[in-house]
Amino acid sequence: MLLLLGLMLLTAAADPPGADGPPLRGPGLGFSPPDAASPSAPPPLLLRPQPGAEYAAPGVASARSAAEEPGRGGEEEEEGGEHHHHHGGGYRVVQWEWSYVQTPYIIATWLLVASVAKILFHFSQRFTTVVPESCMLILLGLVLGGIVLIANKKQLYQLEPALFFLFLLPTIVGDAGYFMPARLFFDNLGAILTYAVVGTLWNAFCTGFCLYAAKLLGVIDDRVQADLMDFLLFGALISAVDPVAVLAVFEEVHVNDTLFIIVFGESLVNDAVTVVLYKVYISFVEVGAENVQTADYFKGVASFLIVSIGGTLVGLVFAVILGFITRFTKKVRIIEPLFVFLLVYLAYLTAELFSLSAILSMTFCGIGANKYVEANISQKSRTTVKYTMKTLASIAETIIFIFLGISAVDKSKWAWDTGLVSCTLVFIFVFRAAGVIGQTWVLNRFRLVPLDKLDQVVMSYGGLRGAVAFALVVLLDGEQVKAKDYFVATTIVVIFFTVMFQGLTIKPLVNWLKVPRSTNRKPTINEEIHERAFDHILTAVEDIAGLQGYHHWRDKWEQFDKNYLSKLLLRKSVYRKSELWEAYQKINIRDAISVIDQGGNVLTSARLSLPSMASRASFPEVTNVTNYLRENGSGVCLDLQVIDNVPGAKVEEDTETHHVLAENLYKPRRRYQSHYSRHFMPLGEKERQDREVFQRNMKSRMETFKTTRHKRHKKERSLKKRRGSDTKDDGGDKPRRNVSWQDKDPVVVPVESEEDKAEHSDQEKDEDVGITFVARKVETPKPRPTSVPADVDGYQSPTAAHHSPVGGDSHLPWKGGLGSPPPCVSVEATKIIPVDLQQAWNQSISSLESISSPPPPAEPVHPRVIALSRLGGPRPASYSPSSSQEEAEEEEEEGGAASQEMQPLMSSLRPPGSLPPPPPPPPGSAPGSGRRRNPCVYLKSLVTAPPAGGSELHSRGPTQL
Amino acid sequence: MGALQSLHGRPEYLDLAEKTGFSFEQIRVLHERFKQLSHNEETLRRSHFNEIPDLACNPIRAQIIEAFFDRRNYHQNGEGTVEEIGFEEFLVVMSHFRPPSLHMTEEQRENVRREKLRFVFNMHDTDNDGTITLEEYRHVVEELLSRSGALEKETAKSIADAAMLEVASISMGHMEPDEFYEGITFEHFLKLLDGFEIESRMNIRFLNMDTSTLCK
């Protein structure tokens, strides 16, 4: 894609200042490619003699030829600073190779200027909130253009239609299409189509006819040699709302989603109308209005249908191809994003090739493929795609606006007529408003959510014209359309007026009218759940009422998608996940990330400060993150637990301190293979640290969650435990801490994707496999990584679980290959990714469920629990010395016992008072019993007695990841 | 036939129209549908609903059907469920999905909102005790996911649990150490879906024409 960008910019800078290349062509047009450059460039226009054709064809060729000339002399050595240019023979140490690098050099300089300009605009926060960026860019363009004009007496740079249509526009449309909120788009499809088709036609015809009328009335000067056809043509190209301008302005305004999608969707979809109208009129202008036959009008209509539907189909076909390809990119993650760019761009080019609506094609390719691609590609690729698209779109937008400004300076190409300009301005504004009001009136009879007056005002006012119109008008043939220069001037004025004046004032207007804004709030889980629930409810009610409404068909489509399309286009591993699950997963990840964002700080700072507080009598036992979260009310905050501050012994504090240090200091645990690979990205140090922070956070959250959920058995456990281990638990010299074995031992608990059964042998090397909650004791003499394989077997079959943790290291697929096993965990297993998080969740929760309910035969958790508790291996001495085997058994009994007691509670209990009174807490003499946390919030069914001392130790052990 | 029927049915419709806000035309269409569903009987039973082919793959079919037989949805402060419903009940339940009029005061909007949310709440609150308990909520989520296969059972549970925790954190704010979260009360439910424009979401466009002929 970068290459493409480079290519496109080659063309931009085709006429460098001071280049001794071919002389500038007549009207200063850089070039237009000999083949159909744009949908709107009908062949006749392109037949215009191109003096610079050889120059034009591929920008690269010119660069190459330029390269050969100086290169002929001898070896080239480029050295930035000084340059000696020895003519004549001999070896030249340093050469001035301007002509070789000029094109890319200029491109790069342009990009730099544009980017720096953006930086500068955003220096002043207050300024940018008032003035939209697009205005600033146009102004900058005007200034730059002025400078170039003064310096060169000639305008060297122009917004080239070919450059625009082939490179700049697709980057913006691709970004818009790919990230288009599909649901919103289709929910409002009716309105969008109406505005795009009917509205644009209305605007085009009315503007055309009225301008002609104005001409007849003498308002427009006689110098403007144009007849009805010319005006209709002009009306067609000036009437379409421009996606680039709309995006640029509306992105800053943040109107509500529906309003935005209608205006923006319209600007994308009306491309088909514009293209067809433009082409039809061009051909009419060519043959002359009097020769147009009735059949031609019908051809025009047919052509509209073909262009729009054909463009859409091309886009959908490419969407399917794209989805299908990304199904198989598991092994080539590094080029995964490339497929997205290439195919989306190819969708555009292919539509151009057949002179269909390229914007429609690209938009629908993006909309269609997004769902499948996002599900298929890895998290990193997703990020890459997102950022690359945004970067390209942003830079393309910048260039477009700057070039618009620059083009406006060049007086040689336009001719001013006040009548034409003012009439056009008035007409497009009036007809836009009239069209919107009329159509909305009709639409509101059908819409469930009517568009109110405010919406209509914003829609009328948001009818911005932009670079598409400019490129189209520049493409006009001056021979055929006599008034071209007038039209160019008018278009420029219209664009400037709409983008600058309306763009500048729309924000105050929206504020003043109090148009509902979009809230940037992400939906909560409950909202997501109800979102789905409503879809189904509405579908069901429609079905019951016997109506075949929107929901009915949407549901049909979803079933089709689920049964056929998703099967075809999604990887097996993601196919079976429902949307709700995905939403949940996203929320979870988002939440986890926000925990890191906010909590990361707290974690490190607060915890690291602990040593200094060691002398304090009360000592927060667990992490502060949970507290922090609680206070912040973070969405899925799982902290339902209050931390009791209980005085602890000095010994305990020391251990705590020690533990805190051990946990929080990042140690160079292993040398990561630092080899360079083009195909795999090594994990950065930073990333690993982030990961650890993440893991720790998640771990603590999980603990919290579980302890909360399972208070119920804690007390039992504790009783049991007390009984069982009292003898061994001699004295409090080694405090029993809930910093239990898993904190000391390297334990890897991978979590697999259940459905990956088929694929588990070829584990996705990438991060899609398992999340691992790792904790280790750095001081362990010989850190021994113990892992449960991240596959189904380890999870579902008890036997596998039994042997794999300890003995099975060698046969783990990814274990053998690793030269130096990391002390902590293998790289592959520890990446964090939504899937894993999700699964970790599931597992943590399901493992709890298994305890709280009679373990069904298929219950997969117990085995693993056992396995886990076994692989505890070298436990810290502080841990209660019940053997792992015993413990596992105990675990099971307890689970059973607990579940028996759980049952009645689950079903019947309502008021907390009705609970069976909790058994008295164990004797306070038990070591560590004072340092317990108190549960604070319970889900009803999990209501439990106040926890008893020592309980976590046990309850957390097996269930904790 | 149609004319005869509508003549015959008018007085009855008048009453219904007042009660439910449907237009005569809409009532007529729905009556047609009612008769189609009930095989020209006076009442509808659950089995009739189960016969609707399009409904077969709806994951929360059971809940929705149940909502039609739930006395709480009849605007009469009733409780419990009934075995069969007449056209009036059918229509009253349907009227929960009627789009509100375009011009509402803020108060009316709030009322519509409450009414619609109450319907959904009742749907979740199967035992009619005023709270959606975790069990009930889990059930909802499980049903929602049931279309996605058996795999989702565990997931559903975890999602419901997480959602419930979220409710607790949203609605209770700071809880004291020994507080319990009972379940979602209606007030919490309102709060929970605050950002959810239900008054514009939970609507169906009831047509004036009869599309039931299109249905098999």
mmCIF file of C-alpha atoms in Angstrom, chain A residues 17 30 50 70 128 146 228 255 305 315 411 435 480 489 527 564 571 596 647 678 691 720 738 753 806:
data_model
loop_
_atom_site.group_PDB
_atom_site.id
_atom_site.type_symbol
_atom_site.label_atom_id
_atom_site.label_comp_id
_atom_site.label_asym_id
_atom_site.label_seq_id
_atom_site.Cartn_x
_atom_site.Cartn_y
_atom_site.Cartn_z
ATOM 1 C CA PRO A 17 10.217 22.736 -9.898
ATOM 2 C CA GLY A 30 -0.045 17.031 -14.964
ATOM 3 C CA GLN A 50 -1.146 14.240 -24.008
ATOM 4 C CA PRO A 70 23.137 10.287 -14.754
ATOM 5 C CA THR A 128 -8.790 23.542 16.258
ATOM 6 C CA GLY A 146 0.585 31.482 -3.748
ATOM 7 C CA LEU A 228 -28.969 23.482 -21.296
ATOM 8 C CA VAL A 255 -23.560 14.542 15.565
ATOM 9 C CA LEU A 305 -28.759 0.504 -12.651
ATOM 10 C CA GLY A 315 -17.499 -5.039 -4.137
ATOM 11 C CA LYS A 411 -5.739 31.929 -12.243
ATOM 12 C CA GLY A 435 -34.846 18.178 -1.288
ATOM 13 C CA GLN A 480 -16.668 20.426 -25.818
ATOM 14 C CA ALA A 489 -14.109 28.728 -10.907
ATOM 15 C CA GLU A 527 -26.855 -3.272 26.806
ATOM 16 C CA TYR A 564 -23.594 -20.588 4.770
ATOM 17 C CA ARG A 571 -12.013 -19.942 10.286
ATOM 18 C CA ILE A 596 -4.024 -1.734 32.808
ATOM 19 C CA PRO A 647 -2.584 -5.985 61.736
ATOM 20 C CA ARG A 678 11.234 -10.640 8.602
ATOM 21 C CA ARG A 691 1.824 -8.572 29.316
ATOM 22 C CA LYS A 720 -12.558 -29.049 56.781
ATOM 23 C CA ASN A 738 -2.979 -16.422 50.435
ATOM 24 C CA SER A 753 -10.205 -22.781 22.538
ATOM 25 C CA VAL A 806 4.441 -32.502 34.941
#
